[in-house]
Amino acid sequence: MKLLEELQDGKTTSRAATETCVARARALDSTLHAFLHLDKSAPERASQRDTSSLPLAGLPIAVKDVLMVEGMPATCGSKILEGFMPPFTATAVKKLQDAGAIVIGKTNTDEFAMGSSTENSAYVTTRNPWNTDRVPGGSSGGSAAAVAAGIVPAALGTDTGGSIRQPASYCGISGIKPTYGRVSRYGLAAYGSSLDSVGVLGRSVDDLVPLFEQMVGKDPLDATTVNPPDIRVSVPSDGTINGIKIGVPAEYFVTGIQAEVEGRVREAIGMLETLGAEIIPINLPHTEYALPVYYILAPAEASANLARYDGIRYTPRESEKSLEDVYRQTRGKRFGAEVERRIMLGTYALSAGYYDAYYGQAQKVRTLIRRDFEKAFERVDAIAAPIAPTTAFEVGKHGDDPISMYLEDIFTLPANLAGVPGLAIPVGFDGDKMPVGMQLMGAPFSEENLFAIGRSYQGATDWHEMKPEIAK
Ligand code: GLN
């Protein structure tokens, strides 16, 4: 990463770099609305610490507002957490801070990360830096916009069903959704606990890796984390991908996908072949069930997780007269429509009499989806596929039609259901000059392979260097 090298070489200081980021955020945010909280004292904090010998050397970053950072408000894009100050810092953020990173602020998100556009944020809708009439994607849309607009070199996001990869794709940047369990979720407001992952967005693969390396590893505070015994590395890291096997799943190239998205992704696959990869057609036969399975399991888990916002803790209170009144004023008034919808869907799917038909059945089909991937990774090192059926859509396009919004997630949900890592990289533009992304998915704990393939691709192309007008 260029800025990191400059910091390490003493060509710039953390204070100066942080000042630049904060100034850019202040200049652009009335247009982009990427931030929910900007810490103007970040440069001061940067100057108080000598981070020069640390791996991240005072690098300024932004953090999605579903991750707790001590000293900064955490809203999760929801009115139910308005004014909440977390008393501790999420492990993933803490590890970056310990490595020298400076958090400049918290980025906008769909409420509790439920959405694909940031339009479900209770505060603002973030705008796409390539065209401010369009959404940046979501739910990590604030982080994606902040990186694409050149405000920060990298930002943290979370991905439960695509929320790192899809906004990275919509904003023309790179993003890594790690293997389930590779990065601690301690201090992340839980959405779907069997699906949630914390990852990084940055302009290029080279920008992701230094942060990713600091974030991974077992955390006693998150029992789902592991130090993987066998990190799968079959791809050399020297930029050559000769003979590397890349699977292309037929189920990801279906009717309804925007022709230019398919075109750019196929060109990118062609480039991987030119670079020496062997392209192998594969099948992931249960892909079409990912959508109904996810939209049962994620709301079911959310309905349980969001029970902790009980109106007694976390939420500002007036002088309610009864317990029922407390609920009305807090949960009743402060959850947005999409969050309410998910809680109702999830509660229904878990209720006695329906549990087996919905939740139980969805769990079984989830296993079939995971097995599809297991089988595929017996034959290939990675899978290349589109991230979303279209490029970034216009703000308001999906209006009050949640199903049409859910359909945008079809290609990202399977990786979360299977727990496998996914790397998003930019691969070109459509006719409206909106970015197109491609994802590389790998077996569990094979992020290093994905980075090696991504680096090889970015060594031969310059899509990751393209910047929107606003970033120039
Ligand atoms: N768009 C999906 C949803 O609304 C995924 C969100 C996410 O990954 N956090 O649930």
Short mmCIF file of C-alpha atoms and ligand atoms in Angstrom, two decimals:
data_model
loop_
_atom_site.label_atom_id
_atom_site.label_comp_id
_atom_site.label_asym_id
_atom_site.label_seq_id
_atom_site.Cartn_x
_atom_site.Cartn_y
_atom_site.Cartn_z
CA MET A 1 0.00 0.00 0.00
CA LYS A 2 1.45 3.33 -1.12
CA LEU A 3 0.48 5.42 1.90
CA LEU A 4 1.71 2.73 4.28
CA GLU A 5 5.09 2.67 2.56
CA GLU A 6 5.32 6.46 2.78
CA LEU A 7 4.52 6.31 6.48
CA GLN A 8 7.04 3.55 7.03
CA ASP A 9 9.73 5.40 5.08
CA GLY A 10 9.08 8.60 7.01
CA LYS A 11 8.00 10.45 3.84
CA THR A 12 4.86 11.53 5.64
CA THR A 13 3.61 11.44 9.20
CA SER A 14 0.55 9.82 10.65
CA ARG A 15 -0.67 13.25 11.72
CA ALA A 16 -0.35 14.68 8.22
CA ALA A 17 -1.98 11.64 6.60
CA THR A 18 -4.81 11.65 9.12
CA GLU A 19 -5.33 15.38 8.66
CA THR A 20 -5.64 14.88 4.90
CA CYS A 21 -8.21 12.11 5.37
CA VAL A 22 -10.30 14.12 7.82
CA ALA A 23 -10.15 17.20 5.56
CA ARG A 24 -11.26 15.13 2.56
CA ALA A 25 -14.07 13.60 4.56
CA ARG A 26 -15.25 17.06 5.62
CA ALA A 27 -15.08 18.38 2.08
CA LEU A 28 -16.89 15.46 0.45
CA ASP A 29 -19.31 14.20 3.03
CA SER A 30 -22.08 16.71 2.39
CA THR A 31 -22.27 15.08 -1.06
CA LEU A 32 -21.48 11.46 -0.23
CA HIS A 33 -22.79 10.94 3.32
CA ALA A 34 -20.31 8.14 3.90
CA PHE A 35 -19.79 8.93 7.59
CA LEU A 36 -22.10 8.73 10.60
CA HIS A 37 -19.36 10.00 12.87
CA LEU A 38 -16.15 11.79 11.97
CA ASP A 39 -13.57 12.28 14.72
CA LYS A 40 -12.01 15.68 14.13
CA SER A 41 -9.51 14.99 16.88
CA ALA A 42 -8.04 12.02 14.96
CA PRO A 43 -4.97 13.99 13.75
CA GLU A 44 -4.30 15.05 17.33
CA ARG A 45 -4.54 11.42 18.46
CA ALA A 46 -2.23 10.42 15.63
CA SER A 47 0.40 12.92 16.71
CA GLN A 48 0.31 11.71 20.30
CA ARG A 49 1.44 8.20 19.40
CA ASP A 50 4.73 7.08 17.95
CA THR A 51 3.58 4.34 15.61
CA SER A 52 6.57 4.46 13.28
CA SER A 53 7.88 1.00 14.17
CA LEU A 54 4.48 -0.69 14.01
CA PRO A 55 3.25 -2.66 10.96
CA LEU A 56 0.46 -0.17 10.19
CA ALA A 57 2.65 2.86 11.05
CA GLY A 58 -0.15 5.34 11.86
CA LEU A 59 -2.36 4.49 8.87
CA PRO A 60 -5.73 6.30 8.94
CA ILE A 61 -8.75 4.02 8.45
CA ALA A 62 -12.54 4.15 8.78
CA VAL A 63 -14.77 1.60 10.51
CA LYS A 64 -18.32 0.53 9.66
CA ASP A 65 -20.69 1.66 12.37
CA VAL A 66 -21.69 -1.86 13.44
CA LEU A 67 -18.26 -2.35 15.05
CA MET A 68 -17.61 -0.89 18.48
CA VAL A 69 -14.83 1.67 18.89
CA GLU A 70 -14.34 3.06 22.38
CA GLY A 71 -14.73 6.83 22.43
CA MET A 72 -16.94 6.96 19.36
CA PRO A 73 -20.72 6.55 19.21
CA ALA A 74 -22.04 3.30 17.73
CA THR A 75 -25.47 3.50 16.10
CA CYS A 76 -25.51 0.50 13.74
CA GLY A 77 -27.46 2.85 11.47
CA SER A 78 -30.39 2.55 13.90
CA LYS A 79 -32.33 5.02 16.05
CA ILE A 80 -32.53 2.37 18.75
CA LEU A 81 -28.83 3.00 19.47
CA GLU A 82 -28.97 6.76 19.08
CA GLY A 83 -26.35 8.27 21.38
CA PHE A 84 -24.96 4.91 22.53
CA MET A 85 -21.28 5.04 23.51
CA PRO A 86 -19.72 1.57 23.63
CA PRO A 87 -17.44 0.96 26.60
CA PHE A 88 -15.00 -1.21 24.62
CA THR A 89 -13.47 -1.74 21.18
CA ALA A 90 -14.13 -4.64 18.80
CA THR A 91 -11.23 -7.10 18.61
CA ALA A 92 -10.71 -6.60 14.85
CA VAL A 93 -10.43 -2.83 15.35
CA LYS A 94 -8.30 -3.19 18.49
CA LYS A 95 -5.81 -5.36 16.63
CA LEU A 96 -5.48 -2.72 13.92
CA GLN A 97 -5.08 0.04 16.49
CA ASP A 98 -2.43 -2.00 18.30
CA ALA A 99 -0.66 -2.33 14.95
CA GLY A 100 -0.67 1.47 14.64
CA ALA A 101 -3.87 2.29 12.69
CA ILE A 102 -5.80 5.48 13.49
CA VAL A 103 -9.59 5.31 13.25
CA ILE A 104 -10.91 8.57 11.81
CA GLY A 105 -14.62 7.77 12.03
CA LYS A 106 -17.59 5.45 11.68
CA THR A 107 -19.17 4.80 8.30
CA ASN A 108 -22.79 4.56 7.28
CA THR A 109 -24.57 1.23 7.06
CA ASP A 110 -28.01 -0.18 6.48
CA GLU A 111 -29.70 -0.52 9.87
CA PHE A 112 -27.99 -3.45 11.63
CA ALA A 113 -26.39 -4.31 8.27
CA MET A 114 -29.74 -5.38 6.84
CA GLY A 115 -29.78 -4.21 3.26
CA SER A 116 -27.90 -3.84 0.01
CA SER A 117 -27.84 -0.08 -0.57
CA THR A 118 -27.51 1.92 2.72
CA GLU A 119 -31.04 3.16 2.04
CA ASN A 120 -32.10 1.30 5.19
CA SER A 121 -29.87 3.49 7.36
CA ALA A 122 -32.04 5.46 9.79
CA TYR A 123 -29.76 8.49 9.30
CA VAL A 124 -28.64 9.05 5.69
CA THR A 125 -28.31 7.33 2.33
CA THR A 126 -24.71 7.17 1.15
CA ARG A 127 -24.11 8.13 -2.48
CA ASN A 128 -21.97 6.29 -5.00
CA PRO A 129 -18.80 8.33 -5.76
CA TRP A 130 -19.05 7.33 -9.45
CA ASN A 131 -22.55 8.77 -9.77
CA THR A 132 -24.29 10.35 -6.83
CA ASP A 133 -27.73 9.40 -8.16
CA ARG A 134 -26.78 5.77 -7.52
CA VAL A 135 -26.41 3.75 -4.34
CA PRO A 136 -22.95 2.66 -3.19
CA GLY A 137 -24.28 -0.80 -2.40
CA GLY A 138 -24.58 -2.09 1.11
CA SER A 139 -24.63 -2.68 3.81
CA SER A 140 -20.97 -1.51 4.09
CA GLY A 141 -21.79 1.31 1.63
CA GLY A 142 -20.25 4.07 3.76
CA SER A 143 -16.91 2.25 3.93
CA ALA A 144 -16.96 1.51 0.19
CA ALA A 145 -17.77 5.11 -0.74
CA ALA A 146 -15.10 6.46 1.64
CA VAL A 147 -12.44 4.28 -0.01
CA ALA A 148 -13.61 4.87 -3.59
CA ALA A 149 -13.66 8.64 -3.03
CA GLY A 150 -10.10 8.53 -1.73
CA ILE A 151 -11.02 9.64 1.79
CA VAL A 152 -9.29 6.67 3.46
CA PRO A 153 -6.97 4.05 1.94
CA ALA A 154 -8.89 1.23 3.62
CA ALA A 155 -11.97 0.70 5.77
CA LEU A 156 -13.55 -2.11 7.74
CA GLY A 157 -16.82 -3.67 6.67
CA THR A 158 -18.87 -6.70 7.53
CA ASP A 159 -20.32 -9.35 5.26
CA THR A 160 -23.28 -11.49 6.33
CA GLY A 161 -24.68 -12.03 2.84
CA GLY A 162 -22.51 -9.87 0.59
CA SER A 163 -22.10 -6.58 2.43
CA ILE A 164 -18.38 -6.23 1.69
CA ARG A 165 -18.23 -7.71 -1.80
CA GLN A 166 -21.32 -6.02 -3.26
CA PRO A 167 -20.48 -2.42 -2.22
CA ALA A 168 -16.86 -3.02 -3.30
CA SER A 169 -18.21 -4.07 -6.70
CA TYR A 170 -20.62 -1.12 -6.95
CA CYS A 171 -17.87 1.35 -6.04
CA GLY A 172 -15.08 -0.14 -8.19
CA ILE A 173 -12.79 -1.19 -5.33
CA SER A 174 -11.51 -4.42 -3.76
CA GLY A 175 -12.80 -6.17 -0.64
CA ILE A 176 -12.17 -9.34 1.32
CA LYS A 177 -14.88 -11.33 3.08
CA PRO A 178 -12.85 -13.77 5.19
CA THR A 179 -13.58 -17.39 6.01
CA TYR A 180 -16.15 -17.75 8.80
CA GLY A 181 -14.13 -17.84 12.01
CA ARG A 182 -10.90 -16.33 10.69
CA VAL A 183 -11.53 -12.82 12.10
CA SER A 184 -13.06 -12.20 15.52
CA ARG A 185 -16.58 -10.75 15.70
CA TYR A 186 -16.22 -9.68 19.33
CA GLY A 187 -17.56 -6.14 19.43
CA LEU A 188 -19.57 -6.50 16.23
CA ALA A 189 -23.30 -5.96 16.73
CA ALA A 190 -24.52 -9.43 15.77
CA TYR A 191 -26.89 -9.78 12.81
CA GLY A 192 -26.82 -13.42 11.64
CA SER A 193 -24.32 -15.09 13.92
CA SER A 194 -23.74 -18.17 11.76
CA LEU A 195 -23.04 -15.90 8.76
CA ASP A 196 -21.40 -12.69 10.01
CA SER A 197 -17.80 -11.91 9.08
CA VAL A 198 -15.57 -8.85 9.48
CA GLY A 199 -13.33 -7.85 6.57
CA VAL A 200 -11.59 -5.01 4.74
CA LEU A 201 -12.32 -2.75 1.77
CA GLY A 202 -9.48 -1.04 -0.11
CA ARG A 203 -8.67 0.11 -3.59
CA SER A 204 -6.50 -2.90 -4.49
CA VAL A 205 -5.61 -6.32 -3.09
CA ASP A 206 -2.31 -4.80 -1.94
CA ASP A 207 -4.31 -2.38 0.19
CA LEU A 208 -6.31 -5.17 1.87
CA VAL A 209 -3.55 -7.56 2.83
CA PRO A 210 -1.65 -5.51 5.47
CA LEU A 211 -4.89 -4.99 7.42
CA PHE A 212 -6.19 -8.51 6.93
CA GLU A 213 -2.93 -9.97 8.25
CA GLN A 214 -3.29 -8.02 11.49
CA MET A 215 -6.94 -8.89 12.01
CA VAL A 216 -6.92 -12.68 11.75
CA GLY A 217 -6.54 -15.24 14.48
CA LYS A 218 -8.11 -16.87 17.46
CA ASP A 219 -9.77 -14.59 19.97
CA PRO A 220 -10.75 -15.95 23.39
CA LEU A 221 -13.67 -13.50 23.27
CA ASP A 222 -15.18 -15.10 20.12
CA ALA A 223 -15.53 -18.86 20.44
CA THR A 224 -16.07 -19.27 16.68
CA THR A 225 -12.55 -18.07 15.86
CA VAL A 226 -9.69 -20.44 15.13
CA ASN A 227 -6.03 -20.41 14.30
CA PRO A 228 -6.46 -22.58 11.25
CA PRO A 229 -4.19 -25.62 11.37
CA ASP A 230 -3.78 -25.69 7.62
CA ILE A 231 -3.95 -22.37 5.83
CA ARG A 232 -4.45 -23.53 2.29
CA VAL A 233 -1.85 -22.07 0.00
CA SER A 234 -1.59 -23.70 -3.41
CA VAL A 235 -1.03 -20.54 -5.42
CA PRO A 236 2.48 -19.06 -5.42
CA SER A 237 2.68 -15.46 -4.20
CA ASP A 238 5.11 -14.35 -6.93
CA GLY A 239 2.36 -13.17 -9.26
CA THR A 240 2.34 -16.24 -11.51
CA ILE A 241 -0.80 -18.33 -11.67
CA ASN A 242 0.42 -20.89 -14.17
CA GLY A 243 -1.68 -24.03 -14.01
CA ILE A 244 -3.86 -22.69 -11.17
CA LYS A 245 -7.34 -24.14 -11.59
CA ILE A 246 -10.20 -21.65 -11.60
CA GLY A 247 -13.78 -22.93 -11.69
CA VAL A 248 -16.54 -20.99 -13.42
CA PRO A 249 -19.98 -21.99 -12.11
CA ALA A 250 -22.70 -22.16 -14.77
CA GLU A 251 -25.36 -21.19 -12.20
CA TYR A 252 -23.87 -17.69 -11.84
CA PHE A 253 -24.42 -16.78 -15.48
CA VAL A 254 -28.19 -16.86 -15.74
CA THR A 255 -30.89 -14.86 -17.46
CA GLY A 256 -31.53 -11.58 -15.72
CA ILE A 257 -27.86 -10.72 -15.31
CA GLN A 258 -26.94 -7.41 -16.96
CA ALA A 259 -25.17 -8.22 -20.23
CA GLU A 260 -22.26 -5.88 -19.47
CA VAL A 261 -21.72 -7.49 -16.06
CA GLU A 262 -21.50 -10.92 -17.66
CA GLY A 263 -19.27 -9.49 -20.41
CA ARG A 264 -16.76 -7.85 -18.06
CA VAL A 265 -16.59 -10.89 -15.78
CA ARG A 266 -16.00 -13.22 -18.74
CA GLU A 267 -13.26 -10.89 -19.99
CA ALA A 268 -11.63 -10.99 -16.55
CA ILE A 269 -11.78 -14.78 -16.57
CA GLY A 270 -10.17 -14.63 -20.03
CA MET A 271 -7.39 -12.51 -18.53
CA LEU A 272 -6.80 -15.09 -15.78
CA GLU A 273 -6.49 -17.69 -18.54
CA THR A 274 -3.99 -15.48 -20.39
CA LEU A 275 -2.02 -15.26 -17.15
CA GLY A 276 -1.76 -19.04 -17.13
CA ALA A 277 -4.78 -20.24 -15.15
CA GLU A 278 -6.71 -23.28 -16.29
CA ILE A 279 -10.39 -22.38 -16.57
CA ILE A 280 -12.72 -25.23 -15.64
CA PRO A 281 -16.52 -25.12 -16.05
CA ILE A 282 -18.14 -26.32 -12.81
CA ASN A 283 -21.57 -26.60 -11.26
CA LEU A 284 -22.88 -25.42 -7.90
CA PRO A 285 -26.30 -27.00 -8.37
CA HIS A 286 -28.03 -25.67 -5.24
CA THR A 287 -27.22 -22.00 -5.93
CA GLU A 288 -30.84 -21.08 -6.65
CA TYR A 289 -31.85 -22.09 -3.10
CA ALA A 290 -29.37 -19.72 -1.48
CA LEU A 291 -31.84 -16.85 -1.58
CA PRO A 292 -34.79 -18.52 0.22
CA VAL A 293 -32.42 -20.30 2.63
CA TYR A 294 -30.61 -17.08 3.56
CA TYR A 295 -33.82 -15.08 3.92
CA ILE A 296 -35.08 -17.64 6.45
CA LEU A 297 -31.87 -18.20 8.42
CA ALA A 298 -30.59 -14.60 8.56
CA PRO A 299 -33.90 -13.15 9.84
CA ALA A 300 -34.27 -16.08 12.27
CA GLU A 301 -30.88 -15.33 13.78
CA ALA A 302 -31.54 -11.59 13.64
CA SER A 303 -34.82 -11.93 15.52
CA ALA A 304 -32.94 -13.60 18.37
CA ASN A 305 -29.95 -11.24 18.24
CA LEU A 306 -32.05 -8.07 18.20
CA ALA A 307 -33.97 -9.17 21.30
CA ARG A 308 -31.09 -7.63 23.29
CA TYR A 309 -32.32 -4.16 22.29
CA ASP A 310 -35.03 -4.54 24.89
CA GLY A 311 -35.68 -0.87 25.49
CA ILE A 312 -34.17 -1.14 28.95
CA ARG A 313 -30.53 -1.26 27.88
CA TYR A 314 -28.70 0.78 25.20
CA THR A 315 -31.64 2.96 24.10
CA PRO A 316 -32.37 6.54 25.20
CA ARG A 317 -35.50 6.70 27.34
CA GLU A 318 -38.04 9.36 28.24
CA SER A 319 -40.26 8.93 31.29
CA GLU A 320 -42.40 5.99 30.23
CA LYS A 321 -45.14 5.00 32.64
CA SER A 322 -45.25 1.24 32.13
CA LEU A 323 -43.20 -1.61 30.69
CA GLU A 324 -45.48 -1.76 27.68
CA ASP A 325 -44.95 1.93 27.15
CA VAL A 326 -41.17 1.39 27.29
CA TYR A 327 -41.46 -1.15 24.47
CA ARG A 328 -43.71 1.12 22.42
CA GLN A 329 -41.36 4.08 22.70
CA THR A 330 -38.20 2.07 22.05
CA ARG A 331 -38.62 -1.09 19.96
CA GLY A 332 -41.97 0.14 18.67
CA LYS A 333 -40.69 3.47 17.38
CA ARG A 334 -36.97 3.12 16.89
CA PHE A 335 -36.61 0.09 14.62
CA GLY A 336 -36.96 0.81 10.91
CA ALA A 337 -39.36 -1.01 8.57
CA GLU A 338 -36.78 -3.47 7.22
CA VAL A 339 -35.58 -4.45 10.68
CA GLU A 340 -39.18 -4.98 11.81
CA ARG A 341 -39.83 -7.08 8.74
CA ARG A 342 -36.81 -9.29 9.47
CA ILE A 343 -37.75 -9.71 13.12
CA MET A 344 -41.26 -10.77 12.12
CA LEU A 345 -40.04 -13.11 9.38
CA GLY A 346 -37.50 -14.66 11.71
CA THR A 347 -39.86 -15.03 14.65
CA TYR A 348 -42.38 -16.72 12.37
CA ALA A 349 -39.78 -19.11 10.93
CA LEU A 350 -38.74 -20.10 14.46
CA SER A 351 -42.21 -20.43 15.96
CA ALA A 352 -43.51 -23.77 17.19
CA GLY A 353 -45.32 -25.54 14.37
CA TYR A 354 -43.33 -23.77 11.65
CA TYR A 355 -39.80 -24.40 12.92
CA ASP A 356 -39.30 -27.69 11.04
CA ALA A 357 -40.90 -26.47 7.84
CA TYR A 358 -38.82 -23.29 7.63
CA TYR A 359 -35.79 -23.05 9.89
CA GLY A 360 -35.09 -26.82 10.00
CA GLN A 361 -35.58 -27.24 6.28
CA ALA A 362 -33.41 -24.23 5.48
CA GLN A 363 -30.59 -25.67 7.61
CA LYS A 364 -30.71 -28.90 5.61
CA VAL A 365 -30.56 -27.10 2.29
CA ARG A 366 -27.70 -24.97 3.65
CA THR A 367 -25.73 -28.19 4.07
CA LEU A 368 -26.34 -29.04 0.41
CA ILE A 369 -25.04 -25.61 -0.60
CA ARG A 370 -21.92 -26.11 1.51
CA ARG A 371 -21.36 -29.54 -0.05
CA ASP A 372 -21.56 -28.00 -3.53
CA PHE A 373 -18.54 -25.89 -2.59
CA GLU A 374 -16.69 -28.77 -0.92
CA LYS A 375 -17.04 -30.83 -4.08
CA ALA A 376 -15.95 -27.95 -6.30
CA PHE A 377 -12.83 -27.28 -4.23
CA GLU A 378 -11.72 -30.87 -4.70
CA ARG A 379 -11.20 -29.89 -8.34
CA VAL A 380 -10.31 -26.19 -8.38
CA ASP A 381 -8.18 -23.70 -6.41
CA ALA A 382 -10.73 -20.92 -6.66
CA ILE A 383 -14.08 -20.04 -8.20
CA ALA A 384 -14.61 -16.89 -10.30
CA ALA A 385 -18.11 -15.41 -10.56
CA PRO A 386 -20.07 -12.17 -10.76
CA ILE A 387 -20.89 -10.41 -7.47
CA ALA A 388 -24.23 -8.85 -8.32
CA PRO A 389 -26.54 -9.24 -11.32
CA THR A 390 -26.35 -5.50 -12.10
CA THR A 391 -24.13 -2.50 -11.47
CA ALA A 392 -25.12 0.07 -8.82
CA PHE A 393 -28.80 0.99 -9.14
CA GLU A 394 -30.44 4.38 -8.68
CA VAL A 395 -31.35 5.57 -5.21
CA GLY A 396 -35.01 4.68 -4.65
CA LYS A 397 -35.18 2.07 -7.43
CA HIS A 398 -36.45 -0.73 -5.23
CA GLY A 399 -38.82 1.56 -3.33
CA ASP A 400 -41.13 -0.46 -1.14
CA ASP A 401 -40.39 -3.77 -2.82
CA PRO A 402 -38.09 -5.69 -0.48
CA ILE A 403 -38.11 -8.86 -2.59
CA SER A 404 -36.68 -7.08 -5.62
CA MET A 405 -33.88 -5.78 -3.36
CA TYR A 406 -33.25 -9.28 -1.94
CA LEU A 407 -32.81 -10.61 -5.49
CA GLU A 408 -29.71 -8.41 -5.84
CA ASP A 409 -28.00 -10.72 -3.30
CA ILE A 410 -28.29 -13.99 -5.19
CA PHE A 411 -24.57 -14.34 -6.07
CA THR A 412 -23.12 -13.27 -2.72
CA LEU A 413 -25.25 -15.30 -0.27
CA PRO A 414 -23.82 -18.77 -1.09
CA ALA A 415 -20.31 -17.94 0.21
CA ASN A 416 -21.76 -16.91 3.58
CA LEU A 417 -23.97 -19.98 3.81
CA ALA A 418 -20.93 -22.16 3.06
CA GLY A 419 -18.57 -20.11 5.28
CA VAL A 420 -16.00 -19.70 2.51
CA PRO A 421 -13.91 -16.58 1.77
CA GLY A 422 -14.65 -14.23 -1.12
CA LEU A 423 -12.43 -11.56 -2.68
CA ALA A 424 -14.03 -8.77 -4.70
CA ILE A 425 -11.97 -7.08 -7.42
CA PRO A 426 -12.95 -4.46 -10.01
CA VAL A 427 -12.97 -5.75 -13.61
CA GLY A 428 -14.27 -2.86 -15.72
CA PHE A 429 -17.28 -0.64 -16.34
CA ASP A 430 -20.72 -0.76 -17.93
CA GLY A 431 -22.00 1.65 -20.59
CA ASP A 432 -22.98 4.20 -17.89
CA LYS A 433 -19.41 4.20 -16.53
CA MET A 434 -20.48 2.29 -13.42
CA PRO A 435 -17.96 -0.24 -12.08
CA VAL A 436 -18.35 -4.01 -12.45
CA GLY A 437 -16.80 -6.39 -9.92
CA MET A 438 -15.90 -10.06 -9.87
CA GLN A 439 -15.53 -12.36 -6.88
CA LEU A 440 -12.99 -15.09 -6.32
CA MET A 441 -14.21 -17.63 -3.80
CA GLY A 442 -11.97 -20.23 -2.19
CA ALA A 443 -11.99 -23.14 0.22
CA PRO A 444 -12.07 -22.23 3.92
CA PHE A 445 -8.78 -20.59 5.03
CA SER A 446 -7.53 -20.07 1.49
CA GLU A 447 -7.59 -16.24 1.51
CA GLU A 448 -3.88 -16.22 0.63
CA ASN A 449 -4.71 -18.03 -2.62
CA LEU A 450 -7.38 -15.48 -3.47
CA PHE A 451 -4.96 -12.63 -2.78
CA ALA A 452 -2.32 -14.23 -5.02
CA ILE A 453 -4.79 -14.60 -7.89
CA GLY A 454 -6.15 -11.10 -7.33
CA ARG A 455 -2.64 -9.63 -7.29
CA SER A 456 -1.75 -11.42 -10.47
CA TYR A 457 -4.87 -9.98 -12.14
CA GLN A 458 -4.21 -6.48 -10.80
CA GLY A 459 -0.60 -6.72 -11.93
CA ALA A 460 -1.86 -7.12 -15.49
CA THR A 461 -4.81 -4.68 -15.44
CA ASP A 462 -5.47 -1.19 -14.10
CA TRP A 463 -9.17 -1.23 -13.17
CA HIS A 464 -8.18 -0.92 -9.50
CA GLU A 465 -6.37 2.33 -10.29
CA MET A 466 -9.39 4.06 -11.83
CA LYS A 467 -10.85 6.80 -9.70
CA PRO A 468 -14.16 8.64 -9.90
CA GLU A 469 -14.04 12.36 -10.74
CA ILE A 470 -14.81 13.24 -7.10
CA ALA A 471 -11.60 11.48 -5.96
CA LYS A 472 -9.30 13.41 -8.27
N1 GLN B 1 -28.13 -7.70 1.65
C1 GLN B 1 -28.09 -8.79 2.59
C2 GLN B 1 -29.12 -8.54 3.68
O1 GLN B 1 -29.83 -7.62 3.57
C3 GLN B 1 -26.72 -8.95 3.17
C4 GLN B 1 -26.34 -7.93 4.18
C5 GLN B 1 -25.02 -8.16 4.83
O2 GLN B 1 -24.15 -8.87 4.30
N2 GLN B 1 -24.86 -7.59 5.99
O3 GLN B 1 -29.23 -9.26 4.63
#
